[in-house]
Amino acid sequence: MSIQLAESDFQILGCFPVISQLRPHLEQAKFVEQVRYQIKEGYQLAFLEVEKQAVAVAGFRISTCLASGKFLYIDDLVVDEFKRSNSYGQQLFQWLIEYAKNHSCEHLSLDSGVQRFAAHRFYLMQRMSITSHHFSIELYRQAI
């Protein structure tokens, strides 16, 4: 078992079966290209591998803002639905915390859909706090 950053196209594509469980709208044929584009903007993809297969995946970025200083933001965090309850999520989450500390981040944060109750339990068990509400608006689907 190892945790590493996906750097090659092969490693990125190997994350697709897991991340598509969280992001079912993604298309496998466009996945590597999309991740490569996001990497140019600071996105990174980490994965926990067991027997040469990704079983947990996290997409994240490091940024800085006035409200939080330097922080690690988790865009995506998912464990293969058939591999849950094996502490893979917790191991990957702890790896992200250490990565953030090693990169002088003051905070680690993420957003989670309001309907994702199991994920919320997990985040609370990891000693995360609910610190804000996230608001959004779809710009291209608005009625004018």
Short mmCIF file of N, CA, C and O in Angstrom, two decimals:
data_model
loop_
_atom_site.label_atom_id
_atom_site.label_comp_id
_atom_site.label_asym_id
_atom_site.label_seq_id
_atom_site.Cartn_x
_atom_site.Cartn_y
_atom_site.Cartn_z
N MET A 1 0.86 -1.18 0.00
CA MET A 1 0.00 0.00 0.00
C MET A 1 0.90 1.23 0.00
O MET A 1 1.86 1.32 0.75
N SER A 2 0.58 2.18 -0.89
CA SER A 2 1.35 3.42 -0.94
C SER A 2 0.44 4.57 -1.35
O SER A 2 -0.59 4.36 -2.00
N ILE A 3 0.83 5.78 -0.96
CA ILE A 3 0.13 7.00 -1.37
C ILE A 3 1.13 7.83 -2.15
O ILE A 3 2.26 8.04 -1.71
N GLN A 4 0.69 8.28 -3.32
CA GLN A 4 1.57 9.08 -4.15
C GLN A 4 0.77 10.04 -5.01
O GLN A 4 -0.45 9.91 -5.13
N LEU A 5 1.48 11.00 -5.59
CA LEU A 5 0.86 11.94 -6.52
C LEU A 5 0.83 11.30 -7.90
O LEU A 5 1.81 10.69 -8.33
N ALA A 6 -0.30 11.44 -8.59
CA ALA A 6 -0.42 10.95 -9.96
C ALA A 6 0.32 11.92 -10.87
O ALA A 6 -0.06 13.08 -10.96
N GLU A 7 1.35 11.45 -11.51
CA GLU A 7 2.15 12.30 -12.38
C GLU A 7 2.07 11.86 -13.84
O GLU A 7 1.99 12.69 -14.73
N SER A 8 2.05 10.58 -14.09
CA SER A 8 1.99 10.09 -15.47
C SER A 8 0.52 9.99 -15.91
O SER A 8 -0.39 9.91 -15.09
N ASP A 9 0.32 9.99 -17.22
CA ASP A 9 -1.03 9.81 -17.76
C ASP A 9 -1.60 8.47 -17.29
O ASP A 9 -2.79 8.37 -16.99
N PHE A 10 -0.76 7.44 -17.21
CA PHE A 10 -1.19 6.12 -16.75
C PHE A 10 -1.72 6.19 -15.31
O PHE A 10 -2.76 5.62 -15.00
N GLN A 11 -1.00 6.90 -14.44
CA GLN A 11 -1.44 7.04 -13.05
C GLN A 11 -2.73 7.85 -12.96
O GLN A 11 -3.62 7.51 -12.19
N ILE A 12 -2.81 8.92 -13.74
CA ILE A 12 -4.03 9.75 -13.73
C ILE A 12 -5.22 8.91 -14.18
O ILE A 12 -6.27 8.90 -13.52
N LEU A 13 -5.07 8.20 -15.27
CA LEU A 13 -6.16 7.37 -15.78
C LEU A 13 -6.53 6.26 -14.79
O LEU A 13 -7.70 5.90 -14.66
N GLY A 14 -5.55 5.77 -14.06
CA GLY A 14 -5.81 4.74 -13.04
C GLY A 14 -6.68 5.24 -11.90
O GLY A 14 -7.31 4.45 -11.19
N CYS A 15 -6.78 6.56 -11.73
CA CYS A 15 -7.63 7.15 -10.69
C CYS A 15 -9.08 7.28 -11.16
O CYS A 15 -9.99 7.46 -10.34
N PHE A 16 -9.30 7.20 -12.46
CA PHE A 16 -10.65 7.46 -13.00
C PHE A 16 -11.74 6.54 -12.43
O PHE A 16 -12.81 7.04 -12.06
N PRO A 17 -11.53 5.22 -12.35
CA PRO A 17 -12.63 4.38 -11.84
C PRO A 17 -13.11 4.77 -10.44
O PRO A 17 -14.30 4.63 -10.13
N VAL A 18 -12.21 5.28 -9.62
CA VAL A 18 -12.59 5.68 -8.26
C VAL A 18 -13.22 7.08 -8.27
O VAL A 18 -14.30 7.29 -7.72
N ILE A 19 -12.56 8.02 -8.91
CA ILE A 19 -13.06 9.40 -8.87
C ILE A 19 -14.40 9.54 -9.60
O ILE A 19 -15.22 10.38 -9.25
N SER A 20 -14.64 8.69 -10.58
CA SER A 20 -15.91 8.77 -11.30
C SER A 20 -17.09 8.34 -10.42
O SER A 20 -18.24 8.65 -10.72
N GLN A 21 -16.82 7.66 -9.31
CA GLN A 21 -17.89 7.32 -8.37
C GLN A 21 -18.38 8.57 -7.65
O GLN A 21 -19.54 8.65 -7.28
N LEU A 22 -17.50 9.54 -7.47
CA LEU A 22 -17.86 10.82 -6.87
C LEU A 22 -18.33 11.81 -7.92
O LEU A 22 -19.22 12.62 -7.68
N ARG A 23 -17.72 11.74 -9.09
CA ARG A 23 -18.00 12.68 -10.19
C ARG A 23 -18.47 11.89 -11.42
O ARG A 23 -17.75 11.76 -12.41
N PRO A 24 -19.71 11.35 -11.37
CA PRO A 24 -20.18 10.49 -12.47
C PRO A 24 -20.35 11.20 -13.81
O PRO A 24 -20.44 10.53 -14.84
N HIS A 25 -20.35 12.50 -13.82
CA HIS A 25 -20.48 13.24 -15.08
C HIS A 25 -19.19 13.24 -15.91
O HIS A 25 -19.22 13.56 -17.09
N LEU A 26 -18.08 12.85 -15.31
CA LEU A 26 -16.80 12.85 -16.02
C LEU A 26 -16.77 11.75 -17.08
O LEU A 26 -17.32 10.67 -16.88
N GLU A 27 -16.08 12.05 -18.18
CA GLU A 27 -15.91 11.08 -19.26
C GLU A 27 -14.48 10.57 -19.24
O GLU A 27 -13.54 11.37 -19.22
N GLN A 28 -14.33 9.26 -19.28
CA GLN A 28 -13.00 8.67 -19.22
C GLN A 28 -12.10 9.18 -20.35
O GLN A 28 -10.92 9.46 -20.14
N ALA A 29 -12.65 9.33 -21.54
CA ALA A 29 -11.87 9.76 -22.70
C ALA A 29 -11.28 11.16 -22.53
O ALA A 29 -10.26 11.48 -23.14
N LYS A 30 -11.90 11.99 -21.69
CA LYS A 30 -11.44 13.37 -21.50
C LYS A 30 -10.77 13.59 -20.15
O LYS A 30 -10.32 14.70 -19.85
N PHE A 31 -10.71 12.56 -19.33
CA PHE A 31 -10.26 12.71 -17.95
C PHE A 31 -8.81 13.18 -17.85
O PHE A 31 -8.50 14.13 -17.13
N VAL A 32 -7.90 12.52 -18.54
CA VAL A 32 -6.49 12.89 -18.44
C VAL A 32 -6.30 14.33 -18.91
O VAL A 32 -5.59 15.11 -18.25
N GLU A 33 -6.92 14.69 -20.01
CA GLU A 33 -6.80 16.06 -20.53
C GLU A 33 -7.32 17.08 -19.51
O GLU A 33 -6.70 18.12 -19.29
N GLN A 34 -8.45 16.77 -18.86
CA GLN A 34 -9.02 17.68 -17.87
C GLN A 34 -8.09 17.82 -16.66
O GLN A 34 -7.85 18.93 -16.18
N VAL A 35 -7.57 16.70 -16.18
CA VAL A 35 -6.66 16.76 -15.03
C VAL A 35 -5.39 17.51 -15.40
O VAL A 35 -4.91 18.35 -14.63
N ARG A 36 -4.84 17.26 -16.58
CA ARG A 36 -3.64 17.98 -17.02
C ARG A 36 -3.89 19.49 -17.08
O ARG A 36 -3.03 20.29 -16.69
N TYR A 37 -5.06 19.89 -17.54
CA TYR A 37 -5.42 21.31 -17.58
C TYR A 37 -5.46 21.89 -16.16
O TYR A 37 -4.92 22.95 -15.89
N GLN A 38 -6.07 21.15 -15.24
CA GLN A 38 -6.19 21.63 -13.86
C GLN A 38 -4.82 21.65 -13.17
O GLN A 38 -4.58 22.51 -12.30
N ILE A 39 -3.94 20.72 -13.53
CA ILE A 39 -2.59 20.71 -12.95
C ILE A 39 -1.88 22.03 -13.25
O ILE A 39 -1.17 22.57 -12.40
N LYS A 40 -2.10 22.57 -14.43
CA LYS A 40 -1.50 23.86 -14.78
C LYS A 40 -1.98 24.97 -13.85
O LYS A 40 -1.31 25.98 -13.70
N GLU A 41 -3.16 24.77 -13.23
CA GLU A 41 -3.71 25.76 -12.30
C GLU A 41 -3.44 25.40 -10.84
O GLU A 41 -4.01 26.00 -9.94
N GLY A 42 -2.58 24.39 -10.61
CA GLY A 42 -2.20 24.05 -9.24
C GLY A 42 -2.85 22.81 -8.67
O GLY A 42 -2.55 22.41 -7.54
N TYR A 43 -3.76 22.18 -9.40
CA TYR A 43 -4.44 20.97 -8.94
C TYR A 43 -3.45 19.81 -8.87
O TYR A 43 -2.54 19.71 -9.70
N GLN A 44 -3.64 18.95 -7.88
CA GLN A 44 -2.85 17.73 -7.78
C GLN A 44 -3.78 16.58 -7.47
O GLN A 44 -4.83 16.76 -6.86
N LEU A 45 -3.38 15.40 -7.90
CA LEU A 45 -4.19 14.20 -7.70
C LEU A 45 -3.35 13.20 -6.94
O LEU A 45 -2.28 12.78 -7.41
N ALA A 46 -3.80 12.85 -5.75
CA ALA A 46 -3.10 11.85 -4.93
C ALA A 46 -3.95 10.60 -4.89
O ALA A 46 -5.18 10.67 -4.93
N PHE A 47 -3.28 9.46 -4.80
CA PHE A 47 -4.05 8.21 -4.73
C PHE A 47 -3.37 7.22 -3.80
O PHE A 47 -2.15 7.20 -3.66
N LEU A 48 -4.21 6.44 -3.14
CA LEU A 48 -3.75 5.35 -2.30
C LEU A 48 -3.91 4.09 -3.13
O LEU A 48 -5.00 3.81 -3.63
N GLU A 49 -2.81 3.37 -3.28
CA GLU A 49 -2.78 2.21 -4.15
C GLU A 49 -2.62 0.94 -3.33
O GLU A 49 -1.78 0.87 -2.42
N VAL A 50 -3.44 -0.05 -3.63
CA VAL A 50 -3.33 -1.37 -3.01
C VAL A 50 -3.27 -2.38 -4.14
O VAL A 50 -4.15 -2.39 -5.02
N GLU A 51 -2.24 -3.20 -4.13
CA GLU A 51 -2.06 -4.22 -5.18
C GLU A 51 -2.16 -3.60 -6.58
O GLU A 51 -2.87 -4.09 -7.45
N LYS A 52 -1.44 -2.49 -6.77
CA LYS A 52 -1.32 -1.78 -8.05
C LYS A 52 -2.64 -1.24 -8.58
O LYS A 52 -2.82 -1.04 -9.77
N GLN A 53 -3.57 -0.97 -7.65
CA GLN A 53 -4.87 -0.40 -8.04
C GLN A 53 -5.22 0.73 -7.09
O GLN A 53 -5.13 0.60 -5.87
N ALA A 54 -5.65 1.87 -7.66
CA ALA A 54 -6.08 3.00 -6.83
C ALA A 54 -7.37 2.62 -6.12
O ALA A 54 -8.32 2.15 -6.76
N VAL A 55 -7.40 2.81 -4.80
CA VAL A 55 -8.61 2.51 -4.02
C VAL A 55 -9.17 3.75 -3.34
O VAL A 55 -10.30 3.75 -2.88
N ALA A 56 -8.37 4.82 -3.27
CA ALA A 56 -8.81 6.09 -2.71
C ALA A 56 -8.08 7.20 -3.47
O ALA A 56 -6.90 7.06 -3.79
N VAL A 57 -8.81 8.27 -3.77
CA VAL A 57 -8.27 9.34 -4.59
C VAL A 57 -8.65 10.69 -3.97
O VAL A 57 -9.76 10.87 -3.49
N ALA A 58 -7.71 11.62 -4.03
CA ALA A 58 -7.97 12.99 -3.57
C ALA A 58 -7.40 13.97 -4.58
O ALA A 58 -6.23 13.88 -4.96
N GLY A 59 -8.24 14.89 -5.03
CA GLY A 59 -7.80 16.01 -5.85
C GLY A 59 -7.74 17.23 -4.95
O GLY A 59 -8.67 17.49 -4.18
N PHE A 60 -6.65 17.98 -5.03
CA PHE A 60 -6.49 19.11 -4.11
C PHE A 60 -5.61 20.18 -4.73
O PHE A 60 -4.97 19.97 -5.76
N ARG A 61 -5.59 21.33 -4.08
CA ARG A 61 -4.73 22.44 -4.51
C ARG A 61 -4.31 23.23 -3.27
O ARG A 61 -5.02 23.23 -2.27
N ILE A 62 -3.18 23.88 -3.39
CA ILE A 62 -2.73 24.78 -2.33
C ILE A 62 -2.92 26.20 -2.85
O ILE A 62 -2.60 26.50 -4.00
N SER A 63 -3.47 27.04 -2.00
CA SER A 63 -3.75 28.42 -2.38
C SER A 63 -3.58 29.32 -1.17
O SER A 63 -3.31 28.86 -0.06
N THR A 64 -3.76 30.60 -1.40
CA THR A 64 -3.68 31.60 -0.34
C THR A 64 -4.82 32.59 -0.50
O THR A 64 -5.16 32.96 -1.62
N CYS A 65 -5.42 32.97 0.61
CA CYS A 65 -6.47 34.00 0.56
C CYS A 65 -6.40 34.84 1.82
O CYS A 65 -5.78 34.45 2.82
N LEU A 66 -7.04 35.99 1.79
CA LEU A 66 -7.02 36.90 2.94
C LEU A 66 -7.67 36.28 4.16
O LEU A 66 -7.22 36.49 5.29
N ALA A 67 -8.73 35.51 3.97
CA ALA A 67 -9.48 34.96 5.10
C ALA A 67 -8.72 33.85 5.82
O ALA A 67 -8.80 33.73 7.05
N SER A 68 -7.98 33.03 5.08
CA SER A 68 -7.38 31.84 5.69
C SER A 68 -5.87 31.77 5.62
O SER A 68 -5.28 30.85 6.17
N GLY A 69 -5.24 32.68 4.91
CA GLY A 69 -3.80 32.55 4.69
C GLY A 69 -3.55 31.43 3.70
O GLY A 69 -4.36 31.16 2.82
N LYS A 70 -2.46 30.71 3.87
CA LYS A 70 -2.12 29.60 2.98
C LYS A 70 -2.89 28.37 3.44
O LYS A 70 -2.89 28.03 4.62
N PHE A 71 -3.54 27.68 2.49
CA PHE A 71 -4.36 26.53 2.84
C PHE A 71 -4.32 25.47 1.76
O PHE A 71 -4.01 25.75 0.60
N LEU A 72 -4.63 24.26 2.14
CA LEU A 72 -4.83 23.16 1.20
C LEU A 72 -6.33 22.95 1.09
O LEU A 72 -7.00 22.77 2.11
N TYR A 73 -6.84 23.01 -0.13
CA TYR A 73 -8.26 22.81 -0.39
C TYR A 73 -8.45 21.48 -1.11
O TYR A 73 -7.81 21.23 -2.13
N ILE A 74 -9.31 20.64 -0.55
CA ILE A 74 -9.61 19.34 -1.16
C ILE A 74 -10.81 19.51 -2.08
O ILE A 74 -11.92 19.81 -1.63
N ASP A 75 -10.58 19.32 -3.38
CA ASP A 75 -11.65 19.38 -4.37
C ASP A 75 -12.43 18.07 -4.40
O ASP A 75 -13.66 18.08 -4.58
N ASP A 76 -11.71 16.97 -4.31
CA ASP A 76 -12.30 15.64 -4.49
C ASP A 76 -11.67 14.70 -3.47
O ASP A 76 -10.45 14.69 -3.32
N LEU A 77 -12.48 13.90 -2.81
CA LEU A 77 -11.98 12.89 -1.89
C LEU A 77 -12.95 11.73 -1.92
O LEU A 77 -14.12 11.88 -1.55
N VAL A 78 -12.48 10.57 -2.36
CA VAL A 78 -13.38 9.42 -2.50
C VAL A 78 -12.61 8.11 -2.34
O VAL A 78 -11.46 8.01 -2.74
N VAL A 79 -13.28 7.16 -1.72
CA VAL A 79 -12.76 5.80 -1.59
C VAL A 79 -13.67 4.91 -2.44
O VAL A 79 -14.89 5.08 -2.44
N ASP A 80 -13.07 3.97 -3.16
CA ASP A 80 -13.85 3.03 -3.96
C ASP A 80 -14.96 2.42 -3.11
O ASP A 80 -14.72 1.96 -2.00
N GLU A 81 -16.17 2.46 -3.64
CA GLU A 81 -17.33 2.00 -2.87
C GLU A 81 -17.22 0.55 -2.42
O GLU A 81 -17.83 0.16 -1.43
N PHE A 82 -16.42 -0.26 -3.10
CA PHE A 82 -16.25 -1.66 -2.72
C PHE A 82 -15.09 -1.88 -1.76
O PHE A 82 -14.84 -2.99 -1.32
N LYS A 83 -14.38 -0.80 -1.44
CA LYS A 83 -13.20 -0.89 -0.57
C LYS A 83 -13.34 -0.05 0.70
O LYS A 83 -12.38 0.12 1.44
N ARG A 84 -14.53 0.48 0.94
CA ARG A 84 -14.73 1.34 2.11
C ARG A 84 -14.65 0.53 3.40
O ARG A 84 -14.73 -0.69 3.39
N SER A 85 -14.49 1.20 4.51
CA SER A 85 -14.37 0.61 5.85
C SER A 85 -13.08 -0.17 6.01
O SER A 85 -13.02 -1.11 6.81
N ASN A 86 -12.05 0.20 5.27
CA ASN A 86 -10.72 -0.40 5.42
C ASN A 86 -9.69 0.64 5.85
O ASN A 86 -8.49 0.39 5.73
N SER A 87 -10.13 1.79 6.29
CA SER A 87 -9.32 2.92 6.75
C SER A 87 -8.54 3.61 5.63
O SER A 87 -7.67 4.43 5.89
N TYR A 88 -8.87 3.32 4.37
CA TYR A 88 -8.17 3.96 3.26
C TYR A 88 -8.44 5.47 3.23
O TYR A 88 -7.54 6.26 2.99
N GLY A 89 -9.68 5.85 3.46
CA GLY A 89 -10.02 7.27 3.49
C GLY A 89 -9.28 8.01 4.58
O GLY A 89 -8.76 9.11 4.37
N GLN A 90 -9.23 7.41 5.75
CA GLN A 90 -8.54 8.03 6.87
C GLN A 90 -7.03 8.15 6.59
O GLN A 90 -6.42 9.18 6.87
N GLN A 91 -6.44 7.13 5.99
CA GLN A 91 -5.02 7.18 5.67
C GLN A 91 -4.73 8.27 4.64
O GLN A 91 -3.75 9.02 4.79
N LEU A 92 -5.57 8.38 3.62
CA LEU A 92 -5.36 9.41 2.62
C LEU A 92 -5.59 10.79 3.20
O LEU A 92 -4.83 11.73 2.92
N PHE A 93 -6.59 10.92 4.07
CA PHE A 93 -6.86 12.20 4.72
C PHE A 93 -5.68 12.62 5.59
O PHE A 93 -5.25 13.78 5.56
N GLN A 94 -5.11 11.71 6.36
CA GLN A 94 -3.95 12.02 7.19
C GLN A 94 -2.75 12.38 6.33
O GLN A 94 -1.97 13.28 6.69
N TRP A 95 -2.60 11.72 5.18
CA TRP A 95 -1.52 12.08 4.24
C TRP A 95 -1.70 13.51 3.76
O TRP A 95 -0.72 14.26 3.68
N LEU A 96 -2.93 13.91 3.46
CA LEU A 96 -3.22 15.28 3.02
C LEU A 96 -2.88 16.29 4.12
O LEU A 96 -2.32 17.36 3.84
N ILE A 97 -3.19 15.96 5.36
CA ILE A 97 -2.84 16.85 6.48
C ILE A 97 -1.32 17.02 6.56
O ILE A 97 -0.82 18.14 6.70
N GLU A 98 -0.59 15.93 6.47
CA GLU A 98 0.87 16.01 6.53
C GLU A 98 1.43 16.78 5.33
O GLU A 98 2.37 17.57 5.49
N TYR A 99 0.85 16.57 4.16
CA TYR A 99 1.28 17.29 2.97
C TYR A 99 1.06 18.79 3.19
O TYR A 99 1.94 19.60 2.88
N ALA A 100 -0.09 19.15 3.72
CA ALA A 100 -0.38 20.56 3.99
C ALA A 100 0.61 21.15 4.99
O ALA A 100 1.14 22.25 4.79
N LYS A 101 0.87 20.43 6.05
CA LYS A 101 1.85 20.91 7.05
C LYS A 101 3.23 21.07 6.44
O LYS A 101 3.92 22.06 6.69
N ASN A 102 3.63 20.10 5.62
CA ASN A 102 4.96 20.14 4.99
C ASN A 102 5.08 21.28 3.98
O ASN A 102 6.20 21.64 3.59
N HIS A 103 3.94 21.82 3.53
CA HIS A 103 3.95 22.93 2.59
C HIS A 103 3.50 24.24 3.26
O HIS A 103 3.03 25.16 2.61
N SER A 104 3.65 24.27 4.58
CA SER A 104 3.41 25.48 5.39
C SER A 104 2.00 26.02 5.29
O SER A 104 1.78 27.23 5.38
N CYS A 105 1.03 25.14 5.12
CA CYS A 105 -0.37 25.57 5.09
C CYS A 105 -0.87 25.78 6.51
O CYS A 105 -0.50 25.04 7.43
N GLU A 106 -1.71 26.79 6.67
CA GLU A 106 -2.29 27.08 7.97
C GLU A 106 -3.61 26.36 8.19
O GLU A 106 -4.04 26.18 9.32
N HIS A 107 -4.27 25.98 7.09
CA HIS A 107 -5.59 25.34 7.16
C HIS A 107 -5.70 24.28 6.08
O HIS A 107 -5.00 24.31 5.08
N LEU A 108 -6.64 23.37 6.30
CA LEU A 108 -7.07 22.40 5.30
C LEU A 108 -8.58 22.51 5.27
O LEU A 108 -9.22 22.54 6.32
N SER A 109 -9.16 22.59 4.08
CA SER A 109 -10.61 22.75 4.00
C SER A 109 -11.17 22.03 2.78
O SER A 109 -10.43 21.62 1.87
N LEU A 110 -12.48 21.86 2.79
CA LEU A 110 -13.20 21.25 1.68
C LEU A 110 -14.66 21.64 1.78
O LEU A 110 -15.12 22.12 2.81
N ASP A 111 -15.38 21.48 0.70
CA ASP A 111 -16.84 21.62 0.68
C ASP A 111 -17.42 20.24 0.47
O ASP A 111 -16.82 19.39 -0.21
N SER A 112 -18.60 20.01 1.01
CA SER A 112 -19.26 18.71 0.86
C SER A 112 -20.74 18.95 0.63
O SER A 112 -21.36 19.76 1.33
N GLY A 113 -21.29 18.26 -0.36
CA GLY A 113 -22.71 18.41 -0.66
C GLY A 113 -23.57 18.13 0.57
O GLY A 113 -23.26 17.23 1.36
N VAL A 114 -24.64 18.89 0.71
CA VAL A 114 -25.48 18.78 1.91
C VAL A 114 -26.10 17.39 2.07
O VAL A 114 -26.44 17.00 3.18
N GLN A 115 -26.21 16.64 1.01
CA GLN A 115 -26.84 15.32 1.05
C GLN A 115 -25.86 14.20 1.41
O GLN A 115 -26.26 13.07 1.61
N ARG A 116 -24.58 14.51 1.57
CA ARG A 116 -23.55 13.48 1.75
C ARG A 116 -23.31 13.19 3.24
O ARG A 116 -22.24 13.45 3.78
N PHE A 117 -24.30 12.63 3.88
CA PHE A 117 -24.26 12.42 5.34
C PHE A 117 -23.11 11.52 5.79
O PHE A 117 -22.47 11.80 6.80
N ALA A 118 -22.83 10.47 5.06
CA ALA A 118 -21.73 9.58 5.45
C ALA A 118 -20.39 10.31 5.38
O ALA A 118 -19.54 10.15 6.25
N ALA A 119 -20.22 11.14 4.35
CA ALA A 119 -18.99 11.92 4.24
C ALA A 119 -18.88 12.90 5.40
O ALA A 119 -17.80 13.08 5.97
N HIS A 120 -20.00 13.52 5.78
CA HIS A 120 -19.99 14.46 6.90
C HIS A 120 -19.56 13.77 8.19
O HIS A 120 -18.77 14.32 8.96
N ARG A 121 -20.07 12.57 8.42
CA ARG A 121 -19.67 11.82 9.61
C ARG A 121 -18.16 11.57 9.59
O ARG A 121 -17.47 11.72 10.60
N PHE A 122 -17.66 11.20 8.41
CA PHE A 122 -16.22 10.96 8.28
C PHE A 122 -15.43 12.22 8.61
O PHE A 122 -14.46 12.17 9.37
N TYR A 123 -15.81 13.36 8.05
CA TYR A 123 -15.08 14.61 8.28
C TYR A 123 -15.12 15.01 9.75
O TYR A 123 -14.12 15.47 10.30
N LEU A 124 -16.25 14.83 10.38
CA LEU A 124 -16.35 15.16 11.80
C LEU A 124 -15.49 14.21 12.64
O LEU A 124 -14.87 14.64 13.62
N MET A 125 -15.42 12.94 12.24
CA MET A 125 -14.56 11.99 12.95
C MET A 125 -13.08 12.34 12.76
O MET A 125 -12.24 11.98 13.61
N GLN A 126 -12.75 13.06 11.70
CA GLN A 126 -11.38 13.51 11.47
C GLN A 126 -11.10 14.84 12.17
O GLN A 126 -10.09 15.48 11.94
N ARG A 127 -12.02 15.26 13.01
CA ARG A 127 -11.93 16.48 13.83
C ARG A 127 -12.03 17.77 13.00
O ARG A 127 -11.53 18.81 13.40
N MET A 128 -12.69 17.68 11.85
CA MET A 128 -12.97 18.90 11.08
C MET A 128 -14.16 19.59 11.71
O MET A 128 -15.01 18.95 12.34
N SER A 129 -14.24 20.88 11.51
CA SER A 129 -15.36 21.68 12.00
C SER A 129 -16.15 22.22 10.83
O SER A 129 -15.59 22.50 9.76
N ILE A 130 -17.44 22.40 11.02
CA ILE A 130 -18.27 23.07 10.02
C ILE A 130 -18.11 24.56 10.29
O ILE A 130 -18.57 25.07 11.31
N THR A 131 -17.44 25.27 9.38
CA THR A 131 -17.07 26.66 9.63
C THR A 131 -17.79 27.68 8.76
O THR A 131 -17.63 28.88 8.98
N SER A 132 -18.53 27.22 7.76
CA SER A 132 -19.21 28.19 6.89
C SER A 132 -20.29 27.50 6.07
O SER A 132 -20.40 26.28 6.06
N HIS A 133 -21.08 28.31 5.39
CA HIS A 133 -22.02 27.83 4.39
C HIS A 133 -21.44 28.21 3.04
O HIS A 133 -20.86 29.28 2.89
N HIS A 134 -21.58 27.36 2.07
CA HIS A 134 -21.09 27.64 0.72
C HIS A 134 -22.30 27.97 -0.15
O HIS A 134 -23.26 27.22 -0.19
N PHE A 135 -22.26 29.10 -0.82
CA PHE A 135 -23.35 29.52 -1.70
C PHE A 135 -22.85 29.52 -3.14
O PHE A 135 -21.68 29.82 -3.39
N SER A 136 -23.73 29.20 -4.07
CA SER A 136 -23.33 29.24 -5.48
C SER A 136 -24.54 29.56 -6.35
O SER A 136 -25.69 29.48 -5.89
N ILE A 137 -24.26 29.91 -7.57
CA ILE A 137 -25.31 30.19 -8.54
C ILE A 137 -24.83 29.67 -9.89
O ILE A 137 -23.66 29.85 -10.25
N GLU A 138 -25.67 28.97 -10.62
CA GLU A 138 -25.34 28.50 -11.96
C GLU A 138 -25.56 29.63 -12.93
O GLU A 138 -26.68 30.12 -13.08
N LEU A 139 -24.52 30.05 -13.61
CA LEU A 139 -24.59 31.24 -14.46
C LEU A 139 -25.19 30.98 -15.83
O LEU A 139 -25.74 31.89 -16.44
N TYR A 140 -25.10 29.77 -16.31
CA TYR A 140 -25.58 29.50 -17.67
C TYR A 140 -26.96 28.88 -17.72
O TYR A 140 -27.50 28.67 -18.77
N ARG A 141 -27.52 28.57 -16.58
CA ARG A 141 -28.85 27.97 -16.53
C ARG A 141 -29.89 28.89 -15.94
O ARG A 141 -31.01 28.51 -15.69
N GLN A 142 -29.48 30.11 -15.68
CA GLN A 142 -30.40 31.09 -15.08
C GLN A 142 -31.46 31.53 -16.06
O GLN A 142 -31.19 31.76 -17.23
N ALA A 143 -32.66 31.65 -15.56
CA ALA A 143 -33.72 32.25 -16.37
C ALA A 143 -33.51 33.75 -16.40
O ALA A 143 -33.22 34.36 -15.38
N ILE A 144 -33.63 34.33 -17.56
CA ILE A 144 -33.40 35.78 -17.68
C ILE A 144 -34.70 36.51 -17.69
O ILE A 144 -35.68 36.12 -18.20
#
